[in-house]
PDB file of C-alpha atoms in Angstrom:
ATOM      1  CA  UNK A1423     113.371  69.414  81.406  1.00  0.00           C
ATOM      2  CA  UNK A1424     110.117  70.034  81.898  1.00  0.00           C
ATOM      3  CA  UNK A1425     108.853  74.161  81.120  1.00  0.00           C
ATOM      4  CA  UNK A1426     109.465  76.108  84.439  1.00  0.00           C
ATOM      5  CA  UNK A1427     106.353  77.181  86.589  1.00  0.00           C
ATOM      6  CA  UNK A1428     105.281  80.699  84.765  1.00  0.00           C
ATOM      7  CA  UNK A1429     105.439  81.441  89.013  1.00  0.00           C
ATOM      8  CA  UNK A1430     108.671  80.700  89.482  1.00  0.00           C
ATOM      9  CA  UNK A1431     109.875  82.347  86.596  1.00  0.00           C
ATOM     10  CA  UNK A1432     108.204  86.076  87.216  1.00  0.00           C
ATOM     11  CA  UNK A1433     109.594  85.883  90.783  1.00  0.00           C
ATOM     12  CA  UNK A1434     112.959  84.591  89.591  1.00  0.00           C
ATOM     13  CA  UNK A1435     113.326  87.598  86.711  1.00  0.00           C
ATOM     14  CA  UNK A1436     111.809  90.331  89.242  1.00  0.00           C
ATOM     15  CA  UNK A1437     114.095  89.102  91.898  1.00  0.00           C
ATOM     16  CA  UNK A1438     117.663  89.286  89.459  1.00  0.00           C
ATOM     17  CA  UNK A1439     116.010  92.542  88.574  1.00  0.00           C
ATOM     18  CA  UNK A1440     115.870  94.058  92.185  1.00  0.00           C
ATOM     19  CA  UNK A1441     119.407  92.705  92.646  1.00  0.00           C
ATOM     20  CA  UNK A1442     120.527  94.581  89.994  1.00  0.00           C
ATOM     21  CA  UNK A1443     118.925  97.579  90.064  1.00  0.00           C
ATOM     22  CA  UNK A1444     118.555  97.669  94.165  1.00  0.00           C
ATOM     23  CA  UNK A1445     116.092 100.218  93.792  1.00  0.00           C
ATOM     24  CA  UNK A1446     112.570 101.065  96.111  1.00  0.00           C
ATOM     25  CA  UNK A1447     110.651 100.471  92.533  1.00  0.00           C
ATOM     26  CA  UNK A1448     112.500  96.953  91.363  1.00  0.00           C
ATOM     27  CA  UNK A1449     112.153  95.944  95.834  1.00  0.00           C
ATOM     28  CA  UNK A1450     108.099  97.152  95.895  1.00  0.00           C
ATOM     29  CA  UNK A1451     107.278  95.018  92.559  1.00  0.00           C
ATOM     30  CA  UNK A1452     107.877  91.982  95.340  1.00  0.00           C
ATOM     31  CA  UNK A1453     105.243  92.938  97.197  1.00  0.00           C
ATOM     32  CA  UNK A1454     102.834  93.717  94.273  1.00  0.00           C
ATOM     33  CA  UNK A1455     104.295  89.912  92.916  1.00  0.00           C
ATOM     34  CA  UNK A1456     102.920  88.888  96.215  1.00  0.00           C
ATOM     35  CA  UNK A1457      99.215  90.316  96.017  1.00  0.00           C
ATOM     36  CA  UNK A1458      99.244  87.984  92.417  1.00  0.00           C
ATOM     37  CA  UNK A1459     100.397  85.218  94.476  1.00  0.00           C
ATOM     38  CA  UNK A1460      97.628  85.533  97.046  1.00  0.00           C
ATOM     39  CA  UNK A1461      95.291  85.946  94.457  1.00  0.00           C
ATOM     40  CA  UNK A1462      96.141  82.901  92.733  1.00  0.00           C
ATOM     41  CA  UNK A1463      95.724  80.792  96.558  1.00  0.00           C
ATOM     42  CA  UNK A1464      99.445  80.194  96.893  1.00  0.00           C
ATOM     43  CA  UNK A1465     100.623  80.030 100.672  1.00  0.00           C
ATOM     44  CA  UNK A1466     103.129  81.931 102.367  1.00  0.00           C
ATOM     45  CA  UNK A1467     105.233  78.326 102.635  1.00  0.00           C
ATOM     46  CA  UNK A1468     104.933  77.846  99.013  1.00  0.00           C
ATOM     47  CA  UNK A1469     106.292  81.417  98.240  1.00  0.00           C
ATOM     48  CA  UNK A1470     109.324  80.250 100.593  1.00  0.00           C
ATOM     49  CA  UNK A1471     109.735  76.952  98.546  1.00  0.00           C
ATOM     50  CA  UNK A1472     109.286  79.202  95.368  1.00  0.00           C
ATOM     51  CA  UNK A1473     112.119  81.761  96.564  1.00  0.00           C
ATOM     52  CA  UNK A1474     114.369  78.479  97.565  1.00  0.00           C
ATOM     53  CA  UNK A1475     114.043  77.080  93.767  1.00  0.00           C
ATOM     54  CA  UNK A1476     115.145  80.854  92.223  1.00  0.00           C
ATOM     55  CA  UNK A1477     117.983  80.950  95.138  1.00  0.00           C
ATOM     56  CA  UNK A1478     119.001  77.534  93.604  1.00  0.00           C
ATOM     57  CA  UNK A1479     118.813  78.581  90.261  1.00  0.00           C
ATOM     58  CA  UNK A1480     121.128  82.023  90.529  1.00  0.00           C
ATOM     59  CA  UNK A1481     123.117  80.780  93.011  1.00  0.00           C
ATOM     60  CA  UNK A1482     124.169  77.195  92.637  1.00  0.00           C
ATOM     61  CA  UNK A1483     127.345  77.319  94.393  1.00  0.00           C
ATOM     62  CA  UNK A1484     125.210  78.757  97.818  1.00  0.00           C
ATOM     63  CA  UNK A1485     126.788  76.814 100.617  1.00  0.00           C
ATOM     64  CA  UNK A1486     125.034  73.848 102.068  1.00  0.00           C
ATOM     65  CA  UNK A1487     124.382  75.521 105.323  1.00  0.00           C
ATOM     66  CA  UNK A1488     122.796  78.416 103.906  1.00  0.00           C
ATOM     67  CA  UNK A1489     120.882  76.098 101.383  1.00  0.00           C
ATOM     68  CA  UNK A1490     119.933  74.277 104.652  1.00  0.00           C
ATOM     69  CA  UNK A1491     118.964  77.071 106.679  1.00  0.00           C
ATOM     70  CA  UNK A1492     116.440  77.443 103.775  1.00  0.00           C
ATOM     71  CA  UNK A1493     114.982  73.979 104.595  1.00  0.00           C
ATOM     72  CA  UNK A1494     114.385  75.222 108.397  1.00  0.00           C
ATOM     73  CA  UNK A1495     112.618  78.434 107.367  1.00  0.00           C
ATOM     74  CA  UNK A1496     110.255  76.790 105.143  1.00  0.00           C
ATOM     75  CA  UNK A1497     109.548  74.512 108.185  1.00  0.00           C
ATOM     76  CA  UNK A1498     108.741  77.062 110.140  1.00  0.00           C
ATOM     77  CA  UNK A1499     106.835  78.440 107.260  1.00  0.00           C
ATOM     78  CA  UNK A1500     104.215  75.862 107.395  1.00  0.00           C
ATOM     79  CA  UNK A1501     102.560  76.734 110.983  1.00  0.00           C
ATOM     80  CA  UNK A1502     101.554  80.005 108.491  1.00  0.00           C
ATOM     81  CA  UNK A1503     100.313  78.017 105.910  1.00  0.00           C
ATOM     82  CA  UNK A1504      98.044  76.281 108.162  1.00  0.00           C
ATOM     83  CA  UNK A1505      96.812  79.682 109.398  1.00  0.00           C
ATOM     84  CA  UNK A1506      96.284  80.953 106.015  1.00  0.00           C
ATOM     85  CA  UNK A1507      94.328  78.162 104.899  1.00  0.00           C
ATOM     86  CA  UNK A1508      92.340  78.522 108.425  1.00  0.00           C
ATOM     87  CA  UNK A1509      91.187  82.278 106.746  1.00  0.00           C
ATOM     88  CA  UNK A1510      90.703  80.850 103.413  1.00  0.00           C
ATOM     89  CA  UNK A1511      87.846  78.810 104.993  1.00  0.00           C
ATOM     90  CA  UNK A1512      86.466  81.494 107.248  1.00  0.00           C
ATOM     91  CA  UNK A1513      86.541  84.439 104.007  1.00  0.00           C
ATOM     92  CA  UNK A1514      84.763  81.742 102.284  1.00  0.00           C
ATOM     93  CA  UNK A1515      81.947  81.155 105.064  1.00  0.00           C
ATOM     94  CA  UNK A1516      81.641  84.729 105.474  1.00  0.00           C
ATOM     95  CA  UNK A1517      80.456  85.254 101.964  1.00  0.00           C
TER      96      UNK A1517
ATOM     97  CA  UNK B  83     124.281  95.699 122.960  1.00  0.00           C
ATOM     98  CA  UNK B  84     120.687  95.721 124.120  1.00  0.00           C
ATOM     99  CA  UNK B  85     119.605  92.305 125.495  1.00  0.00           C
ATOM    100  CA  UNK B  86     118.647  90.171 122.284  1.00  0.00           C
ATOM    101  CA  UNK B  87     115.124  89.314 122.093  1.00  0.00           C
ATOM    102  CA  UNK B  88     113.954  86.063 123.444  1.00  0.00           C
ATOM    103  CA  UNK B  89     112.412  85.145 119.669  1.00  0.00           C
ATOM    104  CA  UNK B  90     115.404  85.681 118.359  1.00  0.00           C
ATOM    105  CA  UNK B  91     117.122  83.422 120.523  1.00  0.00           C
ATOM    106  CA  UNK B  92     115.552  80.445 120.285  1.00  0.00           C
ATOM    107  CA  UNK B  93     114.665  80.894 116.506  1.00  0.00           C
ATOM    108  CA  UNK B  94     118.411  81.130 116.297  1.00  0.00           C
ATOM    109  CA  UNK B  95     119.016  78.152 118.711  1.00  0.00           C
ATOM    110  CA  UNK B  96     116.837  76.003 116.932  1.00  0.00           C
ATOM    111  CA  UNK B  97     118.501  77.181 113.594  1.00  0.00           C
ATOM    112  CA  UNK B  98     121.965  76.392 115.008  1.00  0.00           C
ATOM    113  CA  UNK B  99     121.265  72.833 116.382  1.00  0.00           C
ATOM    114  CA  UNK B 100     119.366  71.865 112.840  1.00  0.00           C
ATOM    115  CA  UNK B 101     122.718  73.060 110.831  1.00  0.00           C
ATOM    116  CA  UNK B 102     124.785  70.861 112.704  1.00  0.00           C
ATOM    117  CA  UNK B 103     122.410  67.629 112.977  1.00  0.00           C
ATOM    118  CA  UNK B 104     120.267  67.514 110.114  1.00  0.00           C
ATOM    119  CA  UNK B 105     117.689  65.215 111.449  1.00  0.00           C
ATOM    120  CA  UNK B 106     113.970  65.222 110.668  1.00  0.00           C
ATOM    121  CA  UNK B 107     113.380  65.956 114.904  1.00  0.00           C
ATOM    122  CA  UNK B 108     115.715  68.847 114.307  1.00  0.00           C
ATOM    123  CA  UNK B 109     113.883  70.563 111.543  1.00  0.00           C
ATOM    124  CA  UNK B 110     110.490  69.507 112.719  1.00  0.00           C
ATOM    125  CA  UNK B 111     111.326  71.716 115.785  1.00  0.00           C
ATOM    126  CA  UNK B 112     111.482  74.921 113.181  1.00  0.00           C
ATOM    127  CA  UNK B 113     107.641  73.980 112.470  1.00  0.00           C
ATOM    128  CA  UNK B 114     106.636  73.718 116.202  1.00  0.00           C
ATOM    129  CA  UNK B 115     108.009  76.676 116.747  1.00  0.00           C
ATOM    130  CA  UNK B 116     106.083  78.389 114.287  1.00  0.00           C
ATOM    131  CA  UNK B 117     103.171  77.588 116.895  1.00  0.00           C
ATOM    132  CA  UNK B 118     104.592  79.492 119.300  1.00  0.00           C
ATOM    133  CA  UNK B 119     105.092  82.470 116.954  1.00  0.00           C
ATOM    134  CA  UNK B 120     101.441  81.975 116.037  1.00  0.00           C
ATOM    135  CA  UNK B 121      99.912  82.101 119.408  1.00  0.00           C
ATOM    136  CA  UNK B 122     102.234  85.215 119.899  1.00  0.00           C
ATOM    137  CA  UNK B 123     100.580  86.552 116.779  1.00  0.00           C
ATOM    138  CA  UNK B 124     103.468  87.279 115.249  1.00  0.00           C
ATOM    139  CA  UNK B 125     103.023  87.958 111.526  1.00  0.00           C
ATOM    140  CA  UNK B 126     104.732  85.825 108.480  1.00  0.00           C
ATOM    141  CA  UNK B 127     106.898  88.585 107.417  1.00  0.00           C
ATOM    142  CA  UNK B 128     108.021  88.959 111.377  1.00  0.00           C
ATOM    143  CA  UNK B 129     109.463  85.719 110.908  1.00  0.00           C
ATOM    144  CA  UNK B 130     111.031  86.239 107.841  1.00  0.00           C
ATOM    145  CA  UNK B 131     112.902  89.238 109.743  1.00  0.00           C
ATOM    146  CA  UNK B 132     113.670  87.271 112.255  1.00  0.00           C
ATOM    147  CA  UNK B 133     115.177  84.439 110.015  1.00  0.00           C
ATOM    148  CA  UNK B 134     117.096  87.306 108.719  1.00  0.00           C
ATOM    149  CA  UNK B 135     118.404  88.605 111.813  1.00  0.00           C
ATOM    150  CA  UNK B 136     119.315  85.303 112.965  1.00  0.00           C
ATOM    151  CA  UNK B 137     121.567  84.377 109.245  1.00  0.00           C
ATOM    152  CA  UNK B 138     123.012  87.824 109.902  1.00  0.00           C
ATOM    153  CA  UNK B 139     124.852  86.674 113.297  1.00  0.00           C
ATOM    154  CA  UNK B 140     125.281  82.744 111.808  1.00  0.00           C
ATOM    155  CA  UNK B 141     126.573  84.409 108.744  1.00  0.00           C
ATOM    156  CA  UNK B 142     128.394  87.436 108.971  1.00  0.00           C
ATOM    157  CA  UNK B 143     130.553  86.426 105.578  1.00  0.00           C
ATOM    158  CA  UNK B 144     126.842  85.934 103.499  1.00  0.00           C
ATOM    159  CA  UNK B 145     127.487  87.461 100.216  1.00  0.00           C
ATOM    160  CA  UNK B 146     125.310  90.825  99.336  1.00  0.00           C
ATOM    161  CA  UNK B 147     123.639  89.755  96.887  1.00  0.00           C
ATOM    162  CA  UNK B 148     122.793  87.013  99.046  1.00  0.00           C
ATOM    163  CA  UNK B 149     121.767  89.098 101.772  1.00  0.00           C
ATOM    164  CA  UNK B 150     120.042  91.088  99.397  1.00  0.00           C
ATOM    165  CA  UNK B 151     117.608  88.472  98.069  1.00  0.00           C
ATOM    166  CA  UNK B 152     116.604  88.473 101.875  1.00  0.00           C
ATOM    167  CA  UNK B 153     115.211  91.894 101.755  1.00  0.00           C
ATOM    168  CA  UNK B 154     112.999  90.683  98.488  1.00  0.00           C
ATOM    169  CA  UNK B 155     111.984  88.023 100.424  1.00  0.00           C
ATOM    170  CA  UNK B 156     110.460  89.797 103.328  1.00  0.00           C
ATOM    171  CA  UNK B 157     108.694  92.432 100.507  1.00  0.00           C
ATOM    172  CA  UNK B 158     106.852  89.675  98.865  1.00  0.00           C
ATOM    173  CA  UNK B 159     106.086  88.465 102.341  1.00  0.00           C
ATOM    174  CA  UNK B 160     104.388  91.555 103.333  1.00  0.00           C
ATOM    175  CA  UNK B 161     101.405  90.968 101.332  1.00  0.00           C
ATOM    176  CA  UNK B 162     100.760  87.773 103.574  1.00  0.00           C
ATOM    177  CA  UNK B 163     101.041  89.480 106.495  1.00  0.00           C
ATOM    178  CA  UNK B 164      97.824  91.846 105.587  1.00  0.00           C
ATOM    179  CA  UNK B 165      96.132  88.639 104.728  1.00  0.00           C
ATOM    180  CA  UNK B 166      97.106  87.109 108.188  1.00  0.00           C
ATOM    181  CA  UNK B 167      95.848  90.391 110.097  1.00  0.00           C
ATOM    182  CA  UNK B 168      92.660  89.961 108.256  1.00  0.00           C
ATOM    183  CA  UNK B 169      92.504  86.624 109.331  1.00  0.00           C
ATOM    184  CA  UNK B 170      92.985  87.548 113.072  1.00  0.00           C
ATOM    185  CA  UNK B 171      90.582  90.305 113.012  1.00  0.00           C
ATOM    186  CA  UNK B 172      87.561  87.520 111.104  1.00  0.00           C
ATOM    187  CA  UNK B 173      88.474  85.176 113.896  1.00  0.00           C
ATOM    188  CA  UNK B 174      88.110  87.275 116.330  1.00  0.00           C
ATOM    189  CA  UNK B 175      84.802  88.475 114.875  1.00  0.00           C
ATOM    190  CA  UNK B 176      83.748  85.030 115.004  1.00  0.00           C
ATOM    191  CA  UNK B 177      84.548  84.173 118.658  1.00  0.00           C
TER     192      UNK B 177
END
């Protein structure tokens, strides 16, 4: 197996942390997690595709409707990702 | 019961007739829907709510912890959706 994405794996640990604790703290370190994510050029689709790997991962026996309902999202996900790569290009002109 | 948004709807239409047939035209119409959302400037965590909303009514048995994750989901989202009002407010700079 090859080693997991150092990604996948913070968002997987703060995730089973937040769904343990269920706490404002453990819920806001998401959206920190995301501000690394943006940082690093990921798009909003690929943070969907990374939060359908961890869903795989703590919950293997997830139905296959709700595993497919996944599938749709991150379709309708990538209309975004075009978008966000439309501002990449205009931040990038501006400066 | 106030009347359900029209979003809503149709996201959850869509959602429903991919479920059942699986087909590439089915989930491609999660991605040209996305378009619509766009031009309605909705924002990438807006969708993620609505996604929610929508597996709330399609499944009313979804575990907590399940339904949980959700709420991480849509934290980590909010970081694009100050990116995507940034990128609204450069375009319309630009135009």
């Amino acid at each position: 197996m090859p080693a997991k994405d150092a990604l996948t794996e913070r968002y997987q640990d703060l995730l089973s942390v937040y769904l343990k604790a269920k706490t404002e703290t453990t819920l806001y370190k998401g959206q920190q997690f995301s501000r690394k994510l943006l940082e690093q050029q990921i798009s909003p689709e690929d943070l969907v595709s990374l939060h359908i790997q961890v869903m795989d991962e703590l919950f293997p026996d997830m139905s296959e409707e709700m595993r497919d309902s996944f599938d749709f999202l991150l379709e309708a996900m990538i209309g975004y990702g075009f978008a966000y790569r439309e501002h990449q290009s205009l931040r990038d002109k501006q400066q």
